[in-house]
Amino acid sequence: MSDVAAWIARLAATSRDVRSEAVGWARYIKPARKDRVAIVTDTSAALPDEVYQLPNGSELFIIPIPVMIGDQIYNEDDEVLHHDLSIALAAGTSLRTSRPSPGQFSATYKHVAEQGYSRILSIHLSSRLSGTTDAARIAAQSSPIPVTVLDSYNAGMSLGHAVLDTLMRTRLGLSPDFLADIAQRQADVGQTIFTVPNLDALRKGGRIPALPGLLGQLLQVRPVMHLKDGAIELLDRPRSQAKALALITEIANSAETPVRLSVQAYGDFETAHELAAALEEHSSMPVPVLRLPAVLAAHLGLGALGISMSPALDYAGYGRP
């Protein structure tokens, strides 16, 4: 079984290896900052702080998505957020999430421009789950430098890997359109599968409008769901957590290789590490166990557990500029 440190180390090595892809199709290696594209995403991408240690980590900017517990508004970087969120989920306290304001995006885009970057690629949580992408598009209209906004129609590390695959290539002199194609291609093939102890949090948050007729049938099961076209859909209805995890493991281990697997959880990290160990052999990278971002945990609840399946695509011959 791997941990985040092993995963980050492999990412750093992969980032260095990406230079070999550039032979014959990058205009030049390590262009000046004024010719580079900065990557902006949001906290739903589940990227841990350790990603800033990567060779291109300084070119990543993450917008926090607010979570409201009662009348108190928190951002992902608030130290007490996850403590208070766990208590609120257990107690059934009212929870809400909100898109970041266009003003937050505007401030970030302005800061990026002041750092000397020439373009921004802004990659975000599915528009069918949040208004984050819309806020980014509003802010992009007044940005001092051009911004390309992408709706990933995904979440968690399936979005995170789209961000990382693009981030690794920001210093290769590639065009913004080429980088956007990489991000979109990876987001399109990434899969997100998860299970929750019950549907209360999803129901209260209005994230399962397609399931009302099934709610009564799902009270005594451990539903397994996935994101399809950016929205949450029921995949199966096992009768226990063990059967739900067996199904998730079977799906992951039957994926076409090479594939990068990751585990995301909120609350039950012992089970999350057991799941990661079961997936290790089939993953082309160490399998990290990551805490679900607060914006996702608020809707999935305590005990939520899921995986992201991100094919390791070969970009060396794809869409050469």
XYZ file of C-alpha atoms in Angstrom, residues 6 22-23 28 44 50 74 96 98 101 106 128 131 156 163 200 210 217 226 235-236 245 247 256 260 268 270 309 317:
29
model
C 5.037 7.886 -2.443
C 8.596 17.402 -25.925
C 11.230 16.183 -28.358
C 11.180 25.189 -26.687
C -13.177 20.001 -5.470
C 1.946 18.487 -1.455
C -15.591 28.271 5.946
C -24.739 24.450 2.523
C -21.881 27.862 -2.532
C -17.950 34.461 -6.181
C -11.254 38.010 -10.582
C -24.173 19.952 -13.061
C -22.066 27.055 -10.339
C -12.397 14.715 -7.097
C -5.255 19.407 -13.735
C -29.510 12.033 3.562
C -32.974 11.707 -10.588
C -35.863 1.291 -1.972
C -20.928 7.396 -10.168
C -24.811 2.424 -10.369
C -25.930 -0.424 -8.096
C -16.498 -2.136 -1.720
C -18.121 -3.968 -6.474
C -8.080 -1.080 -19.029
C -4.136 5.706 -12.168
C -13.474 5.976 7.641
C -9.031 2.614 7.909
C -10.030 6.090 -12.234
C 1.692 12.001 -30.291
